[in-house]
Amino acid sequence: MGTVKMSSSRRKFLKTAAMLAGATVGYTWLKSSNFLLYGAEPKDKSLPWYGIGIDIEKCIGCGNCAKACKKENDVPLEPFYFRNWVEQYTVKNDGSVDIVSPNGGIDGFVQRVPDDDIFKSFFVPKMCNHCAKSPCEQVCPVGATFLSPEGLVLIDEKYCIGCRYCVQACPYGCRFIHPVKKVANKCTFCYHRVKKGLDPACMEVCPTGARIYGNLRDPGSNIVKYLKEHTTHVLRPNLNTGSKLYYNALSSEVR
Amino acid sequence: MRSNLPPQISRLVLAFSIFIILFLVARHFLSPASFGKYGHYRADVLGEIEKTEIHYAGQKAFYECHQDVQDLKSQDVHAEIHCETCHGPGQKHISSGEAADILKPSGREFCGSCHALNAAKPKGTIAQVDLKKHNIEKNCIECHNPHQPWALLK
């Protein structure tokens, strides 16, 4: 009796072990062949992995970046649609913060707080953070938003169903629904320009060099040099979005 | 093994298997060919976005014709500012050569978008002017050549 019992439990053990080993091998095969599970990490390390820098100490709030972005990418001119905009922060002596962005800064700024009340004031240009772990990409139900092999968050306009999940998911407010196309729209980092060897439109027109970009994998690139020489911060680091938009001199008032 | 399963369960397993197989077959034919090549998206879209036309031509393209402006600019504080910062998108102008296809901005408001006095502007990086006090009767370009702002015309 004893021997029969033992052999049956051994068979059971061997069966379970074989099943587990088979499942592990199967899972690794599926993952590596990208058959059912899609890996987020790009495999091609020869391509650039873009990072962006914005130097608040250099921004004069001229709004040229926001204006050029609209012209380059045919963004609707109404003041609700921006891929790229500038905010003016004014911290008053009483501690309250005044934040304005009239027409995204395209028409320029007028300081409405009297000089005597100002504790400090500065401009914050904003745009898509091209997050490495972007919330907008994660919520897309149809695979229309994705991280390109160059680390840019892009939209497939033919696949987008206009469900607006991504607009709500973006913690930086960088997305909108295009009023004519009825699909999500956002900064493409001027993918069509970068691929042709040109700078993104906002970088092209910035008169003070407040905007920097480059390949984070290349130790000699502008962005790596900028990151070395400045104390940089990303917006909302607590959300662990893997933001690749690095601000210099970012004040804690900025949301 | 088979005898262990009650018939209603085995029928359920059969129904599920048929459904899953039909789903996989349908998915195979409905998914675009390039879907999943790089990730959970249609890889062909990268080429489609890349084909978008450009409007801003980039700095290099302008100095090929306007060498004189480059020389003028290089001597003054506007040397590093690209042509399209003030003149707007220039691809159309470059392909046609027409002066009408590019902006020629003037006026106090335009220069003021960079140079108007504002407490938010970083000190020392840019010359700031109080537009309400500084030569209010005049247009900026009457005295300042925008390509060489400190070589005063008057």
mmCIF file of N, CA, C and O in Angstrom, chain B residues 90-140:
data_model
loop_
_atom_site.group_PDB
_atom_site.id
_atom_site.type_symbol
_atom_site.label_atom_id
_atom_site.label_comp_id
_atom_site.label_asym_id
_atom_site.label_seq_id
_atom_site.Cartn_x
_atom_site.Cartn_y
_atom_site.Cartn_z
ATOM 1 N N GLY B 90 9.497 79.693 -43.426
ATOM 2 C CA GLY B 90 10.129 80.163 -44.657
ATOM 3 C C GLY B 90 10.240 79.148 -45.776
ATOM 4 O O GLY B 90 10.832 79.441 -46.817
ATOM 5 N N GLN B 91 9.673 77.967 -45.612
ATOM 6 C CA GLN B 91 9.820 76.946 -46.654
ATOM 7 C C GLN B 91 9.210 77.406 -47.983
ATOM 8 O O GLN B 91 9.785 77.198 -49.041
ATOM 9 N N LYS B 92 8.068 78.100 -47.896
ATOM 10 C CA LYS B 92 7.385 78.569 -49.098
ATOM 11 C C LYS B 92 8.251 79.605 -49.824
ATOM 12 O O LYS B 92 8.401 79.575 -51.042
ATOM 13 N N HIS B 93 8.854 80.507 -49.046
ATOM 14 C CA HIS B 93 9.717 81.547 -49.593
ATOM 15 C C HIS B 93 10.940 80.933 -50.271
ATOM 16 O O HIS B 93 11.375 81.388 -51.329
ATOM 17 N N ILE B 94 11.462 79.871 -49.685
ATOM 18 C CA ILE B 94 12.662 79.247 -50.238
ATOM 19 C C ILE B 94 12.353 78.556 -51.552
ATOM 20 O O ILE B 94 13.124 78.630 -52.513
ATOM 21 N N SER B 95 11.176 77.911 -51.646
ATOM 22 C CA SER B 95 10.879 77.253 -52.923
ATOM 23 C C SER B 95 10.432 78.243 -53.996
ATOM 24 O O SER B 95 10.674 78.003 -55.175
ATOM 25 N N SER B 96 9.809 79.371 -53.618
ATOM 26 C CA SER B 96 9.336 80.312 -54.641
ATOM 27 C C SER B 96 10.317 81.465 -54.875
ATOM 28 O O SER B 96 10.392 81.997 -55.980
ATOM 29 N N GLY B 97 11.039 81.855 -53.839
ATOM 30 C CA GLY B 97 11.936 82.995 -53.964
ATOM 31 C C GLY B 97 11.227 84.335 -53.888
ATOM 32 O O GLY B 97 11.855 85.387 -54.000
ATOM 33 N N GLU B 98 9.902 84.307 -53.739
ATOM 34 C CA GLU B 98 9.127 85.553 -53.694
ATOM 35 C C GLU B 98 9.226 86.206 -52.312
ATOM 36 O O GLU B 98 9.107 85.517 -51.297
ATOM 37 N N ALA B 99 9.394 87.540 -52.308
ATOM 38 C CA ALA B 99 9.457 88.260 -51.038
ATOM 39 C C ALA B 99 8.103 88.229 -50.326
ATOM 40 O O ALA B 99 8.019 88.347 -49.109
ATOM 41 N N ALA B 100 7.024 88.064 -51.107
ATOM 42 C CA ALA B 100 5.677 88.081 -50.525
ATOM 43 C C ALA B 100 5.401 86.831 -49.695
ATOM 44 O O ALA B 100 4.447 86.796 -48.925
ATOM 45 N N ASP B 101 6.222 85.791 -49.880
ATOM 46 C CA ASP B 101 5.960 84.527 -49.192
ATOM 47 C C ASP B 101 6.600 84.430 -47.818
ATOM 48 O O ASP B 101 6.646 83.367 -47.221
ATOM 49 N N ILE B 102 7.123 85.546 -47.340
ATOM 50 C CA ILE B 102 7.685 85.523 -45.988
ATOM 51 C C ILE B 102 7.291 86.798 -45.257
ATOM 52 O O ILE B 102 7.059 87.836 -45.882
ATOM 53 N N LEU B 103 7.168 86.704 -43.947
ATOM 54 C CA LEU B 103 6.756 87.869 -43.151
ATOM 55 C C LEU B 103 7.890 88.875 -43.053
ATOM 56 O O LEU B 103 9.059 88.501 -42.974
ATOM 57 N N LYS B 104 7.512 90.156 -43.071
ATOM 58 C CA LYS B 104 8.492 91.202 -42.805
ATOM 59 C C LYS B 104 7.905 92.050 -41.673
ATOM 60 O O LYS B 104 7.319 93.087 -41.912
ATOM 61 N N PRO B 105 8.034 91.562 -40.455
ATOM 62 C CA PRO B 105 7.314 92.211 -39.358
ATOM 63 C C PRO B 105 7.920 93.562 -38.995
ATOM 64 O O PRO B 105 9.107 93.800 -39.184
ATOM 65 N N SER B 106 7.063 94.448 -38.507
ATOM 66 C CA SER B 106 7.555 95.726 -37.989
ATOM 67 C C SER B 106 6.563 96.173 -36.915
ATOM 68 O O SER B 106 5.550 95.524 -36.703
ATOM 69 N N GLY B 107 6.868 97.251 -36.254
ATOM 70 C CA GLY B 107 5.931 97.765 -35.263
ATOM 71 C C GLY B 107 6.402 97.508 -33.851
ATOM 72 O O GLY B 107 7.124 96.556 -33.580
ATOM 73 N N ARG B 108 5.981 98.402 -32.977
ATOM 74 C CA ARG B 108 6.431 98.355 -31.582
ATOM 75 C C ARG B 108 5.951 97.094 -30.877
ATOM 76 O O ARG B 108 6.661 96.530 -30.056
ATOM 77 N N GLU B 109 4.726 96.656 -31.226
ATOM 78 C CA GLU B 109 4.178 95.479 -30.567
ATOM 79 C C GLU B 109 5.023 94.247 -30.872
ATOM 80 O O GLU B 109 5.283 93.419 -30.011
ATOM 81 N N PHE B 110 5.457 94.127 -32.137
ATOM 82 C CA PHE B 110 6.217 92.946 -32.522
ATOM 83 C C PHE B 110 7.550 92.883 -31.775
ATOM 84 O O PHE B 110 7.899 91.854 -31.190
ATOM 85 N N CYS B 111 8.297 93.977 -31.794
ATOM 86 C CA CYS B 111 9.586 93.980 -31.094
ATOM 87 C C CYS B 111 9.366 93.785 -29.598
ATOM 88 O O CYS B 111 10.160 93.155 -28.904
ATOM 89 N N GLY B 112 8.217 94.336 -29.133
ATOM 90 C CA GLY B 112 7.875 94.230 -27.721
ATOM 91 C C GLY B 112 7.620 92.816 -27.244
ATOM 92 O O GLY B 112 7.746 92.525 -26.051
ATOM 93 N N SER B 113 7.276 91.904 -28.161
ATOM 94 C CA SER B 113 7.005 90.535 -27.720
ATOM 95 C C SER B 113 8.241 89.935 -27.054
ATOM 96 O O SER B 113 8.128 89.062 -26.195
ATOM 97 N N CYS B 114 9.424 90.410 -27.430
ATOM 98 C CA CYS B 114 10.644 90.000 -26.714
ATOM 99 C C CYS B 114 11.127 91.089 -25.755
ATOM 100 O O CYS B 114 11.595 90.793 -24.662
ATOM 101 N N HIS B 115 11.027 92.376 -26.186
ATOM 102 C CA HIS B 115 11.753 93.421 -25.470
ATOM 103 C C HIS B 115 10.910 94.263 -24.517
ATOM 104 O O HIS B 115 11.438 95.151 -23.860
ATOM 105 N N ALA B 116 9.587 94.023 -24.450
ATOM 106 C CA ALA B 116 8.765 94.819 -23.534
ATOM 107 C C ALA B 116 9.128 94.499 -22.081
ATOM 108 O O ALA B 116 9.462 93.355 -21.753
ATOM 109 N N LEU B 117 9.036 95.515 -21.248
ATOM 110 C CA LEU B 117 9.387 95.362 -19.834
ATOM 111 C C LEU B 117 8.425 94.395 -19.144
ATOM 112 O O LEU B 117 7.215 94.502 -19.277
ATOM 113 N N ASN B 118 8.984 93.415 -18.442
ATOM 114 C CA ASN B 118 8.159 92.459 -17.697
ATOM 115 C C ASN B 118 9.006 91.879 -16.574
ATOM 116 O O ASN B 118 10.125 91.398 -16.809
ATOM 117 N N ALA B 119 8.453 91.903 -15.367
ATOM 118 C CA ALA B 119 9.219 91.444 -14.205
ATOM 119 C C ALA B 119 9.568 89.967 -14.283
ATOM 120 O O ALA B 119 10.463 89.494 -13.591
ATOM 121 N N ALA B 120 8.833 89.211 -15.133
ATOM 122 C CA ALA B 120 9.083 87.772 -15.219
ATOM 123 C C ALA B 120 10.316 87.448 -16.065
ATOM 124 O O ALA B 120 10.808 86.336 -16.027
ATOM 125 N N LYS B 121 10.786 88.423 -16.841
ATOM 126 C CA LYS B 121 11.930 88.145 -17.708
ATOM 127 C C LYS B 121 13.212 88.083 -16.895
ATOM 128 O O LYS B 121 13.434 88.915 -16.018
ATOM 129 N N PRO B 122 14.076 87.111 -17.187
ATOM 130 C CA PRO B 122 15.324 87.008 -16.428
ATOM 131 C C PRO B 122 16.194 88.246 -16.648
ATOM 132 O O PRO B 122 16.298 88.740 -17.766
ATOM 133 N N LYS B 123 16.763 88.727 -15.564
ATOM 134 C CA LYS B 123 17.571 89.948 -15.643
ATOM 135 C C LYS B 123 18.870 89.682 -16.396
ATOM 136 O O LYS B 123 19.485 88.644 -16.230
ATOM 137 N N GLY B 124 19.239 90.655 -17.236
ATOM 138 C CA GLY B 124 20.550 90.577 -17.868
ATOM 139 C C GLY B 124 20.614 89.800 -19.163
ATOM 140 O O GLY B 124 21.607 89.867 -19.864
ATOM 141 N N THR B 125 19.576 89.028 -19.489
ATOM 142 C CA THR B 125 19.662 88.254 -20.723
ATOM 143 C C THR B 125 19.191 89.046 -21.930
ATOM 144 O O THR B 125 19.579 88.757 -23.049
ATOM 145 N N ILE B 126 18.330 90.051 -21.705
ATOM 146 C CA ILE B 126 17.735 90.737 -22.848
ATOM 147 C C ILE B 126 17.482 92.199 -22.502
ATOM 148 O O ILE B 126 17.147 92.526 -21.355
ATOM 149 N N ALA B 127 17.670 93.089 -23.499
ATOM 150 C CA ALA B 127 17.405 94.515 -23.289
ATOM 151 C C ALA B 127 15.900 94.723 -23.184
ATOM 152 O O ALA B 127 15.157 94.333 -24.081
ATOM 153 N N GLN B 128 15.457 95.291 -22.051
ATOM 154 C CA GLN B 128 14.020 95.516 -21.869
ATOM 155 C C GLN B 128 13.695 96.998 -21.960
ATOM 156 O O GLN B 128 14.424 97.834 -21.457
ATOM 157 N N VAL B 129 12.558 97.261 -22.605
ATOM 158 C CA VAL B 129 12.181 98.644 -22.889
ATOM 159 C C VAL B 129 10.754 98.870 -22.396
ATOM 160 O O VAL B 129 9.880 98.023 -22.596
ATOM 161 N N ASP B 130 10.537 100.001 -21.743
ATOM 162 C CA ASP B 130 9.175 100.351 -21.347
ATOM 163 C C ASP B 130 8.494 100.996 -22.555
ATOM 164 O O ASP B 130 8.772 102.150 -22.907
ATOM 165 N N LEU B 131 7.620 100.237 -23.210
ATOM 166 C CA LEU B 131 7.015 100.718 -24.453
ATOM 167 C C LEU B 131 6.184 101.978 -24.245
ATOM 168 O O LEU B 131 5.923 102.718 -25.186
ATOM 169 N N LYS B 132 5.760 102.230 -22.998
ATOM 170 C CA LYS B 132 4.947 103.418 -22.736
ATOM 171 C C LYS B 132 5.789 104.673 -22.577
ATOM 172 O O LYS B 132 5.262 105.787 -22.547
ATOM 173 N N LYS B 133 7.104 104.516 -22.447
ATOM 174 C CA LYS B 133 7.955 105.687 -22.229
ATOM 175 C C LYS B 133 8.996 105.888 -23.323
ATOM 176 O O LYS B 133 9.333 107.023 -23.665
ATOM 177 N N HIS B 134 9.531 104.786 -23.891
ATOM 178 C CA HIS B 134 10.677 104.867 -24.790
ATOM 179 C C HIS B 134 10.258 105.345 -26.184
ATOM 180 O O HIS B 134 9.642 104.594 -26.938
ATOM 181 N N ASN B 135 10.591 106.593 -26.544
ATOM 182 C CA ASN B 135 10.304 107.159 -27.879
ATOM 183 C C ASN B 135 8.943 106.761 -28.435
ATOM 184 O O ASN B 135 8.840 106.159 -29.505
ATOM 185 N N ILE B 136 7.887 107.102 -27.726
ATOM 186 C CA ILE B 136 6.559 106.575 -28.077
ATOM 187 C C ILE B 136 6.082 106.962 -29.472
ATOM 188 O O ILE B 136 5.248 106.286 -30.045
ATOM 189 N N GLU B 137 6.621 108.037 -30.020
ATOM 190 C CA GLU B 137 6.162 108.477 -31.347
ATOM 191 C C GLU B 137 6.720 107.608 -32.468
ATOM 192 O O GLU B 137 6.210 107.619 -33.578
ATOM 193 N N LYS B 138 7.774 106.877 -32.175
ATOM 194 C CA LYS B 138 8.525 106.239 -33.267
ATOM 195 C C LYS B 138 8.330 104.735 -33.341
ATOM 196 O O LYS B 138 8.027 104.077 -32.348
ATOM 197 N N ASN B 139 8.542 104.211 -34.556
ATOM 198 C CA ASN B 139 8.599 102.772 -34.767
ATOM 199 C C ASN B 139 10.047 102.338 -34.444
ATOM 200 O O ASN B 139 10.991 103.047 -34.769
ATOM 201 N N CYS B 140 10.205 101.151 -33.843
ATOM 202 C CA CYS B 140 11.528 100.687 -33.417
ATOM 203 C C CYS B 140 12.546 100.712 -34.555
ATOM 204 O O CYS B 140 13.699 101.120 -34.378
#
